[in-house]
JSON list of C-alpha atoms in Angstrom, two decimals:
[
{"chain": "A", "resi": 1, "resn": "UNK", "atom": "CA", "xyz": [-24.14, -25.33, -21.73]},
{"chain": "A", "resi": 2, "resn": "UNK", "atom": "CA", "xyz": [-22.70, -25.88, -18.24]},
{"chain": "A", "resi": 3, "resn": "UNK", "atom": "CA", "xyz": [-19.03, -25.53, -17.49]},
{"chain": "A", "resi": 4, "resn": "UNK", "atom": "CA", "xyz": [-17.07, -28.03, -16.07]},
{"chain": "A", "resi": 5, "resn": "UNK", "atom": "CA", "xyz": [-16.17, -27.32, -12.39]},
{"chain": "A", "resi": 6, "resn": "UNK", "atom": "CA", "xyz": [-12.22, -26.63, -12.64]},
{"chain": "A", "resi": 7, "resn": "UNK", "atom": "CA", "xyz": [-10.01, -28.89, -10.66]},
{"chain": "A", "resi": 8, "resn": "UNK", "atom": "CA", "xyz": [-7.75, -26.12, -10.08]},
{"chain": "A", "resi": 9, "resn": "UNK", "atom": "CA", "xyz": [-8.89, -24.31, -6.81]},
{"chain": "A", "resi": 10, "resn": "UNK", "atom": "CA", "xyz": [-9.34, -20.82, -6.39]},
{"chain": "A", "resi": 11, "resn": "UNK", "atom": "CA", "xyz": [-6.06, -18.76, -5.11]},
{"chain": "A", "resi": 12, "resn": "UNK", "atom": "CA", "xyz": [-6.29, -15.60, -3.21]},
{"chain": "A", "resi": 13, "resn": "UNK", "atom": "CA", "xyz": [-3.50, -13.75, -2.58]},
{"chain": "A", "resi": 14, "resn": "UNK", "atom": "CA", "xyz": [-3.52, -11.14, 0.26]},
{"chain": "A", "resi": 15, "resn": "UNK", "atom": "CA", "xyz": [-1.51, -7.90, -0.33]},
{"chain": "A", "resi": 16, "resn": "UNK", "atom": "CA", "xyz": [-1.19, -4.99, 2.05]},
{"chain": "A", "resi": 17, "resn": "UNK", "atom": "CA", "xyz": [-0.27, -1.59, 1.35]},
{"chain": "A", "resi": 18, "resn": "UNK", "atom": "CA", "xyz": [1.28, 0.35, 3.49]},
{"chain": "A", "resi": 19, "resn": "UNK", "atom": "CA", "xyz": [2.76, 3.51, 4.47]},
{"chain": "A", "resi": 20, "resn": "UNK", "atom": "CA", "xyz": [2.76, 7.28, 6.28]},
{"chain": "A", "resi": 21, "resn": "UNK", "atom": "CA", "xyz": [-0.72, 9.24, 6.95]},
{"chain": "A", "resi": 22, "resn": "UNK", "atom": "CA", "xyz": [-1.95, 10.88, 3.33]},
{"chain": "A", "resi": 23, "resn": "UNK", "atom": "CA", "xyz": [0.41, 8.96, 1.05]},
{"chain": "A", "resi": 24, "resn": "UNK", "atom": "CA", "xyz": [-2.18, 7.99, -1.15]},
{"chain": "A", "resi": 25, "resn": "UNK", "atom": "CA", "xyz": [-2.97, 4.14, 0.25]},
{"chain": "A", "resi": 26, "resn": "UNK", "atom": "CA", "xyz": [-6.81, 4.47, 0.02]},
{"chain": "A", "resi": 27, "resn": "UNK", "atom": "CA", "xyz": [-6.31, 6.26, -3.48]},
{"chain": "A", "resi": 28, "resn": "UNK", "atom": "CA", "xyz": [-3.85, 3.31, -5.16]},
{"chain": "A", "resi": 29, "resn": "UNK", "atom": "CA", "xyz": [-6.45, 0.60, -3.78]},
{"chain": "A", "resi": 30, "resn": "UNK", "atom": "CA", "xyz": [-9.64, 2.35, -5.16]},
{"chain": "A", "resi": 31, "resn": "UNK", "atom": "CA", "xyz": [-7.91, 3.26, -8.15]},
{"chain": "A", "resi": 32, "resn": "UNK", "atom": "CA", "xyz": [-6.74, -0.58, -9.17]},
{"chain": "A", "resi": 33, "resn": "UNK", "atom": "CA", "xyz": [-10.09, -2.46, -7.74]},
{"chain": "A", "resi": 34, "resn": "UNK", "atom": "CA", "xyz": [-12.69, -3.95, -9.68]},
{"chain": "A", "resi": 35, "resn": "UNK", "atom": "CA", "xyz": [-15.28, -3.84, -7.02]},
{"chain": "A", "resi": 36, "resn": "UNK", "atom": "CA", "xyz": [-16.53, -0.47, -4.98]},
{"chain": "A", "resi": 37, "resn": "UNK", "atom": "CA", "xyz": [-13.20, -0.16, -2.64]},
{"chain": "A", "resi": 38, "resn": "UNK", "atom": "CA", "xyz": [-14.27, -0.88, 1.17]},
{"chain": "A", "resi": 39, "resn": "UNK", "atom": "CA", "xyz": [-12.97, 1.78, 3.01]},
{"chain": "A", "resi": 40, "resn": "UNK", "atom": "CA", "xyz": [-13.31, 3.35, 6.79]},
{"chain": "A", "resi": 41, "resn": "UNK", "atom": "CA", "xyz": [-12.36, 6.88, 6.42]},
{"chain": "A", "resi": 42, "resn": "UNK", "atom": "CA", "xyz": [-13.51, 9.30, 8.94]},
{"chain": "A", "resi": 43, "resn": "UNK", "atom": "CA", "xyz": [-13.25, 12.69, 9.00]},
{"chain": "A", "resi": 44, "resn": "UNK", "atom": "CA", "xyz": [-10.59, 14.59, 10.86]},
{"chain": "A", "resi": 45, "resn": "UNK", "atom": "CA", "xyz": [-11.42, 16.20, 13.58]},
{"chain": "A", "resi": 46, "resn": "UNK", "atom": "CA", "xyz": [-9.74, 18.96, 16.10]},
{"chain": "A", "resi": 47, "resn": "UNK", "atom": "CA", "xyz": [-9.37, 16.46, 18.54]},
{"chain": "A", "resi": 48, "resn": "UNK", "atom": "CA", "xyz": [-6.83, 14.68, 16.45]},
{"chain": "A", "resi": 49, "resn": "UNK", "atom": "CA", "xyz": [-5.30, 17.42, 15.27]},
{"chain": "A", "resi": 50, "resn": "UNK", "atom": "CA", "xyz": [-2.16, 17.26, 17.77]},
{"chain": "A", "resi": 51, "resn": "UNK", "atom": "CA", "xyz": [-2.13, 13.41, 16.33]},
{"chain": "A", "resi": 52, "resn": "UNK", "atom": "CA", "xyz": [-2.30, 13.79, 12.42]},
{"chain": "A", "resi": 53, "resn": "UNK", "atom": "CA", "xyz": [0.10, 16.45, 11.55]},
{"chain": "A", "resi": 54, "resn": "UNK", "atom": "CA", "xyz": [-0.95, 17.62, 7.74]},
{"chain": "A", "resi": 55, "resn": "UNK", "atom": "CA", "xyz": [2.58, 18.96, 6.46]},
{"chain": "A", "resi": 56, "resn": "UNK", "atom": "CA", "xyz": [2.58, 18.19, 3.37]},
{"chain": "A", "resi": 57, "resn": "UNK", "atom": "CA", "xyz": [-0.83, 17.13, 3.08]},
{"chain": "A", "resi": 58, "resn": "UNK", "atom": "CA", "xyz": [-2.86, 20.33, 4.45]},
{"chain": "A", "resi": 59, "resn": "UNK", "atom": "CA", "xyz": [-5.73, 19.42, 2.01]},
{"chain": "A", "resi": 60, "resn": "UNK", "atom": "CA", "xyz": [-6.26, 16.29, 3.46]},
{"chain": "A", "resi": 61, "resn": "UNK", "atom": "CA", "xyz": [-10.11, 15.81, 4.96]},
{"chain": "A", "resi": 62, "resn": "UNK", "atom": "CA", "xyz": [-10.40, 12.27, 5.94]},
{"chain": "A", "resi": 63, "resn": "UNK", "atom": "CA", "xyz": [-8.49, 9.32, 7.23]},
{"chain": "A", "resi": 64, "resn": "UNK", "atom": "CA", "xyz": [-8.70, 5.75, 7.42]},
{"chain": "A", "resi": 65, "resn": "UNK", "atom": "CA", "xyz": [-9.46, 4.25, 10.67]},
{"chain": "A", "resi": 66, "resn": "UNK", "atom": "CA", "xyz": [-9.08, 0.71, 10.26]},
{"chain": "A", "resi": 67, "resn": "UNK", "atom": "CA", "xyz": [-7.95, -0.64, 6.63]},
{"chain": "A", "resi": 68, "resn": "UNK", "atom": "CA", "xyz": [-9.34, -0.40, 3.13]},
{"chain": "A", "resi": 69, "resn": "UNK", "atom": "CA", "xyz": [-10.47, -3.77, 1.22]},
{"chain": "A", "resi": 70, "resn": "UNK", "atom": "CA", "xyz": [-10.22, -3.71, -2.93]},
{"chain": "A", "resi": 71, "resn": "UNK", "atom": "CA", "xyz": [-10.09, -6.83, -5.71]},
{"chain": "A", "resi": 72, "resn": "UNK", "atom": "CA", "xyz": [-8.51, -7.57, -8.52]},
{"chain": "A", "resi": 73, "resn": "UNK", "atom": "CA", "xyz": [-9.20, -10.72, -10.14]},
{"chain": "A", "resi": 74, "resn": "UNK", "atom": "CA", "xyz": [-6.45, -12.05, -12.75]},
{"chain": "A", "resi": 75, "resn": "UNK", "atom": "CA", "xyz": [-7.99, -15.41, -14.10]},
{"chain": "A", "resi": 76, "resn": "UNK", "atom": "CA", "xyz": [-10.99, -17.51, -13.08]},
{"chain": "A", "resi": 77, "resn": "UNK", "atom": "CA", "xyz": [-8.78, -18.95, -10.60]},
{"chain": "A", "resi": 78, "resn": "UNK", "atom": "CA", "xyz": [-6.67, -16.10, -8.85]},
{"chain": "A", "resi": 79, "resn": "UNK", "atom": "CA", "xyz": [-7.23, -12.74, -7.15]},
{"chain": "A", "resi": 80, "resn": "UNK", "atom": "CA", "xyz": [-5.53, -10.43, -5.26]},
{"chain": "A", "resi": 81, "resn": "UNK", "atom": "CA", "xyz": [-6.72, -8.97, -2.57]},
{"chain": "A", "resi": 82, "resn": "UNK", "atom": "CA", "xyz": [-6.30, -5.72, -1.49]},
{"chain": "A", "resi": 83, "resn": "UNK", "atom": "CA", "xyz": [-5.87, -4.64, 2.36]},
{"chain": "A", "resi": 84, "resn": "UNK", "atom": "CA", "xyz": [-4.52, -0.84, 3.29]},
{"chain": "A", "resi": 85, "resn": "UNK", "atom": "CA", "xyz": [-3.21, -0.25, 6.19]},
{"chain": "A", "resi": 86, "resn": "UNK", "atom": "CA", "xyz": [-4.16, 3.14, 8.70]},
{"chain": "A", "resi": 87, "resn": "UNK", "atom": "CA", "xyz": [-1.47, 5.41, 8.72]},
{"chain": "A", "resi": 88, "resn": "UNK", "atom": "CA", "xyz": [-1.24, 6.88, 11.47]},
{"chain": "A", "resi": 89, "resn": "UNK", "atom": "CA", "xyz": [0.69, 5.39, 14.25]},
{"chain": "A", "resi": 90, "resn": "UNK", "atom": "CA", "xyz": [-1.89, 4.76, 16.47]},
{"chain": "A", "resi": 91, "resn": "UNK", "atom": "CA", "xyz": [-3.73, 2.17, 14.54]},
{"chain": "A", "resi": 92, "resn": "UNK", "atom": "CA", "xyz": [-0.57, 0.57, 14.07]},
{"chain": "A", "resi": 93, "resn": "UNK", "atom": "CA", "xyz": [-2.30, -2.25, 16.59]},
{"chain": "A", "resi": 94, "resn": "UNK", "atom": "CA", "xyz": [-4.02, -3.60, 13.65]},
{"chain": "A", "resi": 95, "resn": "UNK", "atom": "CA", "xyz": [-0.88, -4.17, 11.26]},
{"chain": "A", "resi": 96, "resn": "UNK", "atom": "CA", "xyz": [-0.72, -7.68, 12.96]},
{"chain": "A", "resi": 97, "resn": "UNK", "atom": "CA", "xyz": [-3.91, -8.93, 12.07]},
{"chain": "A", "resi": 98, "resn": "UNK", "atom": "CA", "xyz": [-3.56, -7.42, 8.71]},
{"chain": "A", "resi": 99, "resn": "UNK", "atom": "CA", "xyz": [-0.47, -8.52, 7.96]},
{"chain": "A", "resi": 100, "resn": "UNK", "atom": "CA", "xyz": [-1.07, -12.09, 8.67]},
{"chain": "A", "resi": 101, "resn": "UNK", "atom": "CA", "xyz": [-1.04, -14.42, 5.67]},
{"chain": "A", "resi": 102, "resn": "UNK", "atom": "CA", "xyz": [-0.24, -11.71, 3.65]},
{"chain": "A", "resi": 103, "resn": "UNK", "atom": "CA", "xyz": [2.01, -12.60, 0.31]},
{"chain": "A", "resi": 104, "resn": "UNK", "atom": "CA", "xyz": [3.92, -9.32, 0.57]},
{"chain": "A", "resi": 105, "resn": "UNK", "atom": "CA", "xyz": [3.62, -5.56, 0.62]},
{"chain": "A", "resi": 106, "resn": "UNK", "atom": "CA", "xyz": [3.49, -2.24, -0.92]},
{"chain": "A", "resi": 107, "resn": "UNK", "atom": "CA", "xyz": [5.06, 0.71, 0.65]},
{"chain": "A", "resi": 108, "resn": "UNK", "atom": "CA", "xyz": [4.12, 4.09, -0.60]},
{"chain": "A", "resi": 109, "resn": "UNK", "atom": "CA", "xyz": [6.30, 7.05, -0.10]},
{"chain": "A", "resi": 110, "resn": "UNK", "atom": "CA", "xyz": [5.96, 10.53, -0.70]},
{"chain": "A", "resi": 111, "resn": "UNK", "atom": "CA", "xyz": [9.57, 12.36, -1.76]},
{"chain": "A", "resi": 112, "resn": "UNK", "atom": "CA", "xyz": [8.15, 15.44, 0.23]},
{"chain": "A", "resi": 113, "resn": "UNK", "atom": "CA", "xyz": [7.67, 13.02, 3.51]},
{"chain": "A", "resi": 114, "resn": "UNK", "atom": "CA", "xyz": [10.14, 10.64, 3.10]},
{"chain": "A", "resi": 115, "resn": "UNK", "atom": "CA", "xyz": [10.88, 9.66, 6.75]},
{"chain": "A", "resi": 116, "resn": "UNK", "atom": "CA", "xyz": [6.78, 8.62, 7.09]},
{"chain": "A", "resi": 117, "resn": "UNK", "atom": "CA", "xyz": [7.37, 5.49, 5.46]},
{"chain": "A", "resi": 118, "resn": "UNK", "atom": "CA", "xyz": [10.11, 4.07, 7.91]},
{"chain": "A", "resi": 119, "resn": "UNK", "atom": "CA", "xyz": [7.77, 2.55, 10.06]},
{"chain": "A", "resi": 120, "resn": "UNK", "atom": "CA", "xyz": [6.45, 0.38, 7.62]},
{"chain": "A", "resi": 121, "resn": "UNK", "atom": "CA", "xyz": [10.17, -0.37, 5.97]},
{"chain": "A", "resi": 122, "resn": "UNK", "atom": "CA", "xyz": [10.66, -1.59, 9.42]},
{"chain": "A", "resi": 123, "resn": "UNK", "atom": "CA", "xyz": [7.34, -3.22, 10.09]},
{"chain": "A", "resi": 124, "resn": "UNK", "atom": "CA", "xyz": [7.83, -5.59, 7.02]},
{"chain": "A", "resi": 125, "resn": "UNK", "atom": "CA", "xyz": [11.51, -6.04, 6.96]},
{"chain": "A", "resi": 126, "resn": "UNK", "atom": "CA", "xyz": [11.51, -7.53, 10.78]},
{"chain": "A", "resi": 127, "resn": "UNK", "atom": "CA", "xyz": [9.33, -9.57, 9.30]},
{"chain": "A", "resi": 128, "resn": "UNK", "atom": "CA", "xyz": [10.81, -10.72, 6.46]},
{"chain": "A", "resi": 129, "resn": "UNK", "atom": "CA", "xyz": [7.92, -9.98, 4.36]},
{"chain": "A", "resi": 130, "resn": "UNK", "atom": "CA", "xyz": [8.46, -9.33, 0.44]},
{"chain": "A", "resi": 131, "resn": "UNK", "atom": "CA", "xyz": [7.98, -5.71, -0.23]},
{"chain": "A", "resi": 132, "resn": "UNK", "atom": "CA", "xyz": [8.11, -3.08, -2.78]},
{"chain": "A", "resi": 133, "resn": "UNK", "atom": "CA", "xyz": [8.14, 0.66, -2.10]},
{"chain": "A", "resi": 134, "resn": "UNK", "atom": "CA", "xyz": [6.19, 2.36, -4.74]},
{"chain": "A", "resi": 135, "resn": "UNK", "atom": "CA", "xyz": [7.29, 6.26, -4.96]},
{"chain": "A", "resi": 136, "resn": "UNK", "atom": "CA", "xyz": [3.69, 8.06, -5.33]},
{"chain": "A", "resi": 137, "resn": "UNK", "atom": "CA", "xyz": [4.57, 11.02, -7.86]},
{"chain": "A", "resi": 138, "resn": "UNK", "atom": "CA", "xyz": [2.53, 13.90, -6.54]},
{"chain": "A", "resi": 139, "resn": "UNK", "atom": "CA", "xyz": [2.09, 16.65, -8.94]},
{"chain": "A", "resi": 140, "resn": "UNK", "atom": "CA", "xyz": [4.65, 19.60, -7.41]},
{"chain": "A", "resi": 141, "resn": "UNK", "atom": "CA", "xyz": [7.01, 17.72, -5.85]},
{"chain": "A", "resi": 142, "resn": "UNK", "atom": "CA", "xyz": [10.15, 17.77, -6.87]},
{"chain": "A", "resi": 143, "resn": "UNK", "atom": "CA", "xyz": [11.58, 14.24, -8.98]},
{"chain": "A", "resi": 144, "resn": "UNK", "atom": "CA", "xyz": [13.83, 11.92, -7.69]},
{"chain": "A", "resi": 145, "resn": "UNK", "atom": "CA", "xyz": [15.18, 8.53, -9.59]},
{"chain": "A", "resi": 146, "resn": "UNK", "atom": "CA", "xyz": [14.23, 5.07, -7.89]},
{"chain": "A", "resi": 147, "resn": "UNK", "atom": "CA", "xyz": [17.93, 4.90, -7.39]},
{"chain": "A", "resi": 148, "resn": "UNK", "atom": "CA", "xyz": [17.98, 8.39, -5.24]},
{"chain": "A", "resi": 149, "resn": "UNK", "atom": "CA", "xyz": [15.30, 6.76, -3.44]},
{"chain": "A", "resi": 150, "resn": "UNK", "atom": "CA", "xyz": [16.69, 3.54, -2.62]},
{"chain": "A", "resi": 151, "resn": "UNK", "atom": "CA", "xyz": [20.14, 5.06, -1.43]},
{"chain": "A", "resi": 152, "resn": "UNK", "atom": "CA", "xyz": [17.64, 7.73, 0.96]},
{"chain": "A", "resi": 153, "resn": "UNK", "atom": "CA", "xyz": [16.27, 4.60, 2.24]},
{"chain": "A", "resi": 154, "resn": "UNK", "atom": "CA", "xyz": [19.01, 2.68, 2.83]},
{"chain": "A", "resi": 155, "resn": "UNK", "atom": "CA", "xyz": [17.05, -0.22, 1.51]},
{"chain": "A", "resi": 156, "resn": "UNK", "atom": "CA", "xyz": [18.67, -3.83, 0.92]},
{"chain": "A", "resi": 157, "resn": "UNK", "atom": "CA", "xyz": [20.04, -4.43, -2.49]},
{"chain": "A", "resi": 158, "resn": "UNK", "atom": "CA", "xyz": [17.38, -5.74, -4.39]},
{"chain": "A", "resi": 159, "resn": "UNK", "atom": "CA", "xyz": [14.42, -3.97, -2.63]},
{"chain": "A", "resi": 160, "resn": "UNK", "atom": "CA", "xyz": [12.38, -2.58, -5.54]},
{"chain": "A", "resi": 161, "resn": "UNK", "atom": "CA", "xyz": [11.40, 0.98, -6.35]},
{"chain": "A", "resi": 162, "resn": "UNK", "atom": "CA", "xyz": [8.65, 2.03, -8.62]},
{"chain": "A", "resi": 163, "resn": "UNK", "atom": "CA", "xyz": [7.63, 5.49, -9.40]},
{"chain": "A", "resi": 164, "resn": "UNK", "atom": "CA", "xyz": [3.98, 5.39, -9.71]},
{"chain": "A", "resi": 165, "resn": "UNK", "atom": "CA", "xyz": [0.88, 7.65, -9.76]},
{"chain": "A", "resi": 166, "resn": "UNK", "atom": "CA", "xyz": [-1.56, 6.28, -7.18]},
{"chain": "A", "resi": 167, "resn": "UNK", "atom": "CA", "xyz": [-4.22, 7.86, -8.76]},
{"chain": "A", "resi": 168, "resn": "UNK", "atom": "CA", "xyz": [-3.50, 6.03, -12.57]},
{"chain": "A", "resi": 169, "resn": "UNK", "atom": "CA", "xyz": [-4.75, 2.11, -12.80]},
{"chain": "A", "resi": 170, "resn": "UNK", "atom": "CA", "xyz": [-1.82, 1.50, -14.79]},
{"chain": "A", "resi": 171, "resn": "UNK", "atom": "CA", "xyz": [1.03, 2.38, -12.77]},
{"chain": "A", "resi": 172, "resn": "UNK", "atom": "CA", "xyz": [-0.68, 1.01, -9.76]},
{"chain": "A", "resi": 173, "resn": "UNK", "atom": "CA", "xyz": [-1.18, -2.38, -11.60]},
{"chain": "A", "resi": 174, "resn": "UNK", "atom": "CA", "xyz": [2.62, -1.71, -12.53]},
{"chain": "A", "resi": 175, "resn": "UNK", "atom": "CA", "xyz": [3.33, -1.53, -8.98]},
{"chain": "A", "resi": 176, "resn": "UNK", "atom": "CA", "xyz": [1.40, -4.86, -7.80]},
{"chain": "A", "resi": 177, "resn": "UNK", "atom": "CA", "xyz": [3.16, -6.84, -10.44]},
{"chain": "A", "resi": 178, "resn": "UNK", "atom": "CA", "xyz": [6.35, -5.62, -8.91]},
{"chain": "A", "resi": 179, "resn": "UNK", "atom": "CA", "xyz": [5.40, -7.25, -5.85]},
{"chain": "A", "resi": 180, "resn": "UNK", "atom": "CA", "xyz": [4.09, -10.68, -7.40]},
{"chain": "A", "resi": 181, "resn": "UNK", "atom": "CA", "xyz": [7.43, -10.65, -9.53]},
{"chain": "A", "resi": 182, "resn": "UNK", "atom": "CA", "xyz": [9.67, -9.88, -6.06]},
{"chain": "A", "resi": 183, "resn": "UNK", "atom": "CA", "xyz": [7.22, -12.24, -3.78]},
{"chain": "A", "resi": 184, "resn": "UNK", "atom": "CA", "xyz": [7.58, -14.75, -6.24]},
{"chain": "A", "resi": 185, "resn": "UNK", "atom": "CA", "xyz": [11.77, -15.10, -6.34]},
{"chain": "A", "resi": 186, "resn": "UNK", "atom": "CA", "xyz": [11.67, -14.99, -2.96]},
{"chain": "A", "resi": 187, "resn": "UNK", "atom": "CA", "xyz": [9.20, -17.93, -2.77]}
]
């Protein structure tokens, strides 16, 4: 039996996720996909050494160079689509293209590196685009409330905080419906 084609088209919405070098933005993404995350992570190399400083992350082996791609499909007729950002600053160029037509953002932050994720606070609040910040819980690091983390931040009232665990589907999925709530008031 054939189904009926639905008159209801098919909605994509475009989510980035953001933040500092080695927060955990490839790991959230692969972690909540359906499909085999696209990513471009390279290795690091000497040569960027002076570039990527890895305090705080000294077991970190690869980067992204360009943006990871992951899917998560809620009903026959809507997905969201994944797109992380690079985090170091000097793919910042491609922010712009990614960015565009996005529905709103993610920003992860890591407690130990806290001032890494200004640059994408700033990024997305110049823009006015809708955006979480999602508090990766890393095991060893000491715990902070969403509230502590807000205040640190100086975000605007009603700027969500999640505490999540990039590497759980759960909390990550918690964190995306934070966004799709938020993006969704705004709208």
């Amino acid at each position: 039996m054939d189904s009926e084609p639905s008159d209801v088209p098919f909605v994509a919405l475009k989510i980035l996720v953001a933040g500092g070098f080695g927060v955990g933005k490839t790991t959230l993404i692969g972690s909540v996909s359906e499909i085999r995350p696209l990513n471009t992570e390279e290795v690091l190399t000497e040569a960027g050494r002076p570039m990527d400083s890895l305090d705080g992350v000294a077991e970190k082996r690869t980067t992204t160079v360009a943006l990871d791609f992951g899917r998560i499909t809620l009903s026959d007729d809507l997905a969201l689509y994944l797109f992380g950002t690079p985090g170091q600053n000097r793919f910042w160029f491609l922010w712009d293209e990614l960015a565009c037509g996005a529905l709103g953002a993610v920003v992860l932050a890591d407690t130990r590196r806290l001032v890494d994720c200004f640059p994408a606070i700033d990024y997305f609040e110049r823009r006015r685009l809708p955006f979480v910040v999602a508090v990766n819980c890393f095991d060893g690091a000491r715990d902070y409330s969403a509230r502590e983390v807000a205040d640190a931040l100086d975000l605007d009232p009603g700027t969500p905080v999640v505490l999540c665990d990039a590497r759980e589907r759960e909390s990550g999925k918690d964190v995306l419906i934070s966004l799709v709530e938020l993006a969704g008031r705004q709208a």
